Coordinates of C-alpha atoms in Angstrom, one line a residue:
X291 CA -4.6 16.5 0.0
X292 CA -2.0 17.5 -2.3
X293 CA 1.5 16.2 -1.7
X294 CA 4.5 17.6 -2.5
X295 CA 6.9 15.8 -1.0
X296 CA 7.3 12.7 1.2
X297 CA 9.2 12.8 4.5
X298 CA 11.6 9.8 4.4
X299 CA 10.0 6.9 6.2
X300 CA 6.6 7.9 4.9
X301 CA 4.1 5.6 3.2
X302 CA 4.5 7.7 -0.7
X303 CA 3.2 4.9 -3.2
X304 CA 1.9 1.6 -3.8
X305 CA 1.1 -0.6 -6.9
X306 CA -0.5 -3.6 -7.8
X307 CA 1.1 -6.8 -9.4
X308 CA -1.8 -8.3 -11.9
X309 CA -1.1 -11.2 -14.6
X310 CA -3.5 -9.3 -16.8
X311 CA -2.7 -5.7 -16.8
X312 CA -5.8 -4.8 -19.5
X313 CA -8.0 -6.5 -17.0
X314 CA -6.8 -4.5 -14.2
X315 CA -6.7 -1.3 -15.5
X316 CA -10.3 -1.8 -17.0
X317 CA -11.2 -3.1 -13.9
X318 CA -9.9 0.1 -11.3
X319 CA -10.7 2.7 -14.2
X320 CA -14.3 1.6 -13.8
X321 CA -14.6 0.9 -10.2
X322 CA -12.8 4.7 -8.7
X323 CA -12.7 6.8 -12.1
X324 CA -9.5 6.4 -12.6
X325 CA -7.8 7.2 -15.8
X326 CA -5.1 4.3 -17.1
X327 CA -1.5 6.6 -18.2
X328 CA 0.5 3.6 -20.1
X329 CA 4.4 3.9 -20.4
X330 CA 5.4 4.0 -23.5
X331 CA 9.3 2.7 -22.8
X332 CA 9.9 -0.6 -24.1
X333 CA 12.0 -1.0 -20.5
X334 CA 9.0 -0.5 -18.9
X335 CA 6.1 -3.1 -19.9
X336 CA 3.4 -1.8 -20.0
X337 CA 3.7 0.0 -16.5
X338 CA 0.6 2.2 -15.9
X339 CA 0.6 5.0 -13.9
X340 CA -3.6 6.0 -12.6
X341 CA -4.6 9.1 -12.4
X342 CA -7.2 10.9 -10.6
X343 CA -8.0 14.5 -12.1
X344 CA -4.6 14.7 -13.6
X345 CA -2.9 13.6 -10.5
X346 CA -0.6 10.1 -9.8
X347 CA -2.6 8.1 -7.6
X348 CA -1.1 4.5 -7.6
X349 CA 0.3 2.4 -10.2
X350 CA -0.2 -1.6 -12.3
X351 CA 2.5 -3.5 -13.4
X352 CA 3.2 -7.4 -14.7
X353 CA 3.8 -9.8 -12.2
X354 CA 7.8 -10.5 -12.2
X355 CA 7.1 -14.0 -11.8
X356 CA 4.4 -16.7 -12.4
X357 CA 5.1 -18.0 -8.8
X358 CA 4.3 -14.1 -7.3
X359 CA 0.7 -13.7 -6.6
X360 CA -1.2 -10.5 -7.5
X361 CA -1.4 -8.2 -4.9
X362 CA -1.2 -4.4 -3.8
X363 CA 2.2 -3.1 -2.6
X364 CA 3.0 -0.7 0.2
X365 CA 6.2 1.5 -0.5
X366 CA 7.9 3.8 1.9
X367 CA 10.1 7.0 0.9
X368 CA 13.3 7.3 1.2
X369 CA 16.4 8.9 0.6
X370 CA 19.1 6.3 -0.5
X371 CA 18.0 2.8 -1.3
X372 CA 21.1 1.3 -0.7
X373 CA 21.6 2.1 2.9
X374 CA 18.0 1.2 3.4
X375 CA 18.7 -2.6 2.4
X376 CA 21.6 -2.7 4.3
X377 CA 19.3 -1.4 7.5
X378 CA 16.8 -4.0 6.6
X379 CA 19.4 -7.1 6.8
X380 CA 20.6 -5.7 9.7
X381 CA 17.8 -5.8 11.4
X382 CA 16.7 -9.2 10.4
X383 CA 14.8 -8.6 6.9
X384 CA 15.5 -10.0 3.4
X385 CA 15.9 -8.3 0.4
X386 CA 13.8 -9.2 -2.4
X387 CA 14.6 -7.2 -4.8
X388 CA 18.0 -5.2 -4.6
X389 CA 17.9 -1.6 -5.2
X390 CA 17.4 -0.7 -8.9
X391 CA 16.8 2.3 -11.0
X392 CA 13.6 2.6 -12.3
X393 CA 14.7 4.9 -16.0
X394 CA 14.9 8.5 -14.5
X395 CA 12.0 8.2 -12.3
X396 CA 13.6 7.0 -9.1
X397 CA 15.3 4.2 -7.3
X398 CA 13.3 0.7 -6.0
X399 CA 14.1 -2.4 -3.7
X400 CA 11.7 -4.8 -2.1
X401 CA 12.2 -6.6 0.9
X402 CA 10.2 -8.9 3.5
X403 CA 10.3 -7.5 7.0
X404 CA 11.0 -10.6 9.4
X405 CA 7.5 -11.8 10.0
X406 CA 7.4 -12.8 6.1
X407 CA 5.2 -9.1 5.3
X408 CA 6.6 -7.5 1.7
X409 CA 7.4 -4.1 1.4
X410 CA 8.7 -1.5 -1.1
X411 CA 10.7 1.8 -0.9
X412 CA 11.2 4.5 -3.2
X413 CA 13.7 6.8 -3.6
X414 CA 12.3 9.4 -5.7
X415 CA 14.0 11.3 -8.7
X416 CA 11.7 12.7 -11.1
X417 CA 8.8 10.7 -9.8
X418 CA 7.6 11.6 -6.6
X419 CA 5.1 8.8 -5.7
X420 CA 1.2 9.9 -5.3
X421 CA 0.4 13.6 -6.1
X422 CA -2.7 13.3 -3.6
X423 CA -3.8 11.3 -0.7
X424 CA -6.6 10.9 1.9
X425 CA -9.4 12.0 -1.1
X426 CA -11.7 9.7 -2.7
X427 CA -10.1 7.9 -4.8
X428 CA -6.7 8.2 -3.2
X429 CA -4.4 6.1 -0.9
X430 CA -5.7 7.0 2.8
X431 CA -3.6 4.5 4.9
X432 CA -1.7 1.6 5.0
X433 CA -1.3 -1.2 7.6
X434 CA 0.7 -3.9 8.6
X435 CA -1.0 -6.9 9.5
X436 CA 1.7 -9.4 11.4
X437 CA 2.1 -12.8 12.7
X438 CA 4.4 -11.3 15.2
X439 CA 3.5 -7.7 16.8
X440 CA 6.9 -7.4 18.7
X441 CA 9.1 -8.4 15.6
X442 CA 7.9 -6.1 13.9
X443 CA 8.1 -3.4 16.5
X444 CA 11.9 -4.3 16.8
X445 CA 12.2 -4.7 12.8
X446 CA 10.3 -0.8 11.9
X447 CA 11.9 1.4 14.1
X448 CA 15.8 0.3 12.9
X449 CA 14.5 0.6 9.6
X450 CA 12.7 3.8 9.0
X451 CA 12.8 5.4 12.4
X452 CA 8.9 4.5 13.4
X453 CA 8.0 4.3 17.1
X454 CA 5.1 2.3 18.1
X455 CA 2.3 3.4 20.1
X456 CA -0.5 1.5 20.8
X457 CA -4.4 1.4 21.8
X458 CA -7.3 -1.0 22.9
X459 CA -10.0 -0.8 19.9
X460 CA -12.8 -2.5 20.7
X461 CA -10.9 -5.1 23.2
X462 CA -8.4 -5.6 20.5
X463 CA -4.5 -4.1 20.7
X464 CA -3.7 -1.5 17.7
X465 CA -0.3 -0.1 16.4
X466 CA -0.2 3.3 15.5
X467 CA 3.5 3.6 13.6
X468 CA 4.5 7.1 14.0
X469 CA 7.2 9.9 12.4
X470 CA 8.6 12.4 14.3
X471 CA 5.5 12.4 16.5
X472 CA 2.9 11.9 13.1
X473 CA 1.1 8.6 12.7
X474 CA 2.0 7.5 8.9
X475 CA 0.6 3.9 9.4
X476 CA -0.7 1.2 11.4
X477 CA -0.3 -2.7 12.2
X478 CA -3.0 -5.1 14.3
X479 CA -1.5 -8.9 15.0
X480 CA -2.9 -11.5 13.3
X481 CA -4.8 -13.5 15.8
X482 CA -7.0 -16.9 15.7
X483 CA -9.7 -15.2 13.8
X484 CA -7.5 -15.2 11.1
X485 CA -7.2 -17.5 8.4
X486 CA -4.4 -20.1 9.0
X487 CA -2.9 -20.2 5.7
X488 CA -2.7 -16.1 5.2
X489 CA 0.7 -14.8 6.2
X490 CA 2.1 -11.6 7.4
X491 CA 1.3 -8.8 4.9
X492 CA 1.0 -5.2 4.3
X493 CA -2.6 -3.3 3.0
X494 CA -3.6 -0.8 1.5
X495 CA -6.7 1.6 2.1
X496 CA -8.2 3.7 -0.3
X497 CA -10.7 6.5 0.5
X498 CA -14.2 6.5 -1.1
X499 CA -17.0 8.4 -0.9
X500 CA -19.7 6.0 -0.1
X501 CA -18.1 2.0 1.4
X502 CA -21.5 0.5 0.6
X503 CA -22.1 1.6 -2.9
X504 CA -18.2 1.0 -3.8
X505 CA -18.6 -2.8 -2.4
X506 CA -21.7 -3.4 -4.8
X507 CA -19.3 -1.9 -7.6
X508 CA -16.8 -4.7 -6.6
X509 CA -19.1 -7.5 -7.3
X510 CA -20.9 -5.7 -10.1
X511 CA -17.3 -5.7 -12.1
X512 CA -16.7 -9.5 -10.6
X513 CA -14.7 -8.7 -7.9
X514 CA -15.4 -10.5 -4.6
X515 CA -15.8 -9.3 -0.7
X516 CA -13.7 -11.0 1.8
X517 CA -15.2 -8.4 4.3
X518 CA -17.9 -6.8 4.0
X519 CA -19.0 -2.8 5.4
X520 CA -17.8 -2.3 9.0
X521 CA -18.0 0.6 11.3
X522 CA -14.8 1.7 13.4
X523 CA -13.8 5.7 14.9
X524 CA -12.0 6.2 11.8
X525 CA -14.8 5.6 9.4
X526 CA -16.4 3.0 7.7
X527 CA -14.3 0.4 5.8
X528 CA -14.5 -3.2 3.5
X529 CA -12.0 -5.3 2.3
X530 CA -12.1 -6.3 -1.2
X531 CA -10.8 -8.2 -4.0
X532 CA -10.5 -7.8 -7.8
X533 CA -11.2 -10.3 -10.4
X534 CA -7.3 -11.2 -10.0
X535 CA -7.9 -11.9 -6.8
X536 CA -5.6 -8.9 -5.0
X537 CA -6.8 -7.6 -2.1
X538 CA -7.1 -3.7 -1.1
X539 CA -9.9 -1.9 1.1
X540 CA -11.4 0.9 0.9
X541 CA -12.6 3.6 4.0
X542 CA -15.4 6.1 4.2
X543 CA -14.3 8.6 6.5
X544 CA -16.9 10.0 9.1
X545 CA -19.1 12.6 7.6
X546 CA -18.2 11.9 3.9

């Protein structure tokens, strides 16, 4: 689906932080076709924008940090940056990173929502976020997954407006977040079956056109499979890792 513009409070990009961007973008050019566009600004680093038949899909960057590990990031549109921080202290979060303007493209900040789960929002200018979503190859969905269910449904709503609804999935609770009546992401709690150590955190789905084959890819091009193929209403899904070790899944929706 073609997108055009991003209602604030709607999932519009999300990135990935890699300490070796040529192994990244060789790595995700082979594995969903996509083809590596690398800033030229000095300012920039070597930021590189995929794209998937000429269209912005989701982005690489360096790691601002040894200490930050590499991993996918979820942003959420929006309209001023600035009063978005200040919603996210009020309601309990930290900022990160304070809002900052990325050249002419837009504005950035980062926080941490209060159950320790990362975040981005963009405020675009002359970049938009991703030209297409729920295709193969595209972002599909993106999910909160919490150490604290009612934190976060405190923390959301102040912040970008969400409500919450929820649904019993296979004896499990689920969080539909929606926008003016539209579901624009989920969450799930974190419960014992969970790995201790793993704290709160947002992911991101792609869409593929076959979960199986896509999984093999993964380990062909020495990524790894902390999940392997599973079957739910919405489709079939994985969860994977790239050589780096940051984590993303990937959905085949019914009948694709």
């Amino acid at each position: 689906m073609r997108v055009n513009q991003y209602l604030p409070g709607t999932p519009s990009w999300t990135d990935l932080g890699t300490p070796d961007l040529h192994a990244s973008r060789q790595f995700y050019q082979a594995l969903f076709g996509w083809e590596p566009r690398v800033s030229t600004e000095p300012e920039a680093a070597g930021y590189t924008i995929f794209h998937r038949d000429g269209l912005s899909v989701a982005g690489v960057g360096a790691l601002m940090s040894a200490q930050q590990p590499p991993a996918w990031v979820t942003y959420i549109a929006t309209d001023s940056a600035k009063e978005c921080a200040s919603r996210v202290e009020a309601a309990g979060g930290t900022v990160l990173l304070p809002p900052l303007d990325v050249l002419k493209s837009g504005r950035m900040a980062m926080f941490a929502d209060p159950t320790g789960a990362a975040f981005g929002v963009w405020e675009p200018l002359e970049f938009l976020g991703a030209d297409v979503v729920d295709e193969p190859g595209a972002m599909s969905w993106n999910e909160l997954a919490t150490r604290s269910a009612a934190r976060a449904k405190e923390f959301y709503p102040r912040v970008f407006g969400w409500e919450a609804r929820d649904s019993d999935t296979g004896g499990s609770r689920y969080t539909e977040w929606l926008l003016e009546g539209r579901p624009v992401a989920g969450m799930m709690e974190m419960t014992g079956q969970w790995p201790a150590d793993l704290p709160s955190h947002w992911m991101v789905y792609f869409a593929v056109d076959d979960c199986d084959t896509t999984v093999s890819k993964v380990e062909d091009l020495g990524g790894t499979v902390p999940m392997r193929t599973k079957d739910i209403p919405q489709g079939r899904f994985a969860v994977l890792a790239d050589p780096q070790g940051a984590v993303f899944s990937v959905i085949q929706m019914p009948g694709a």
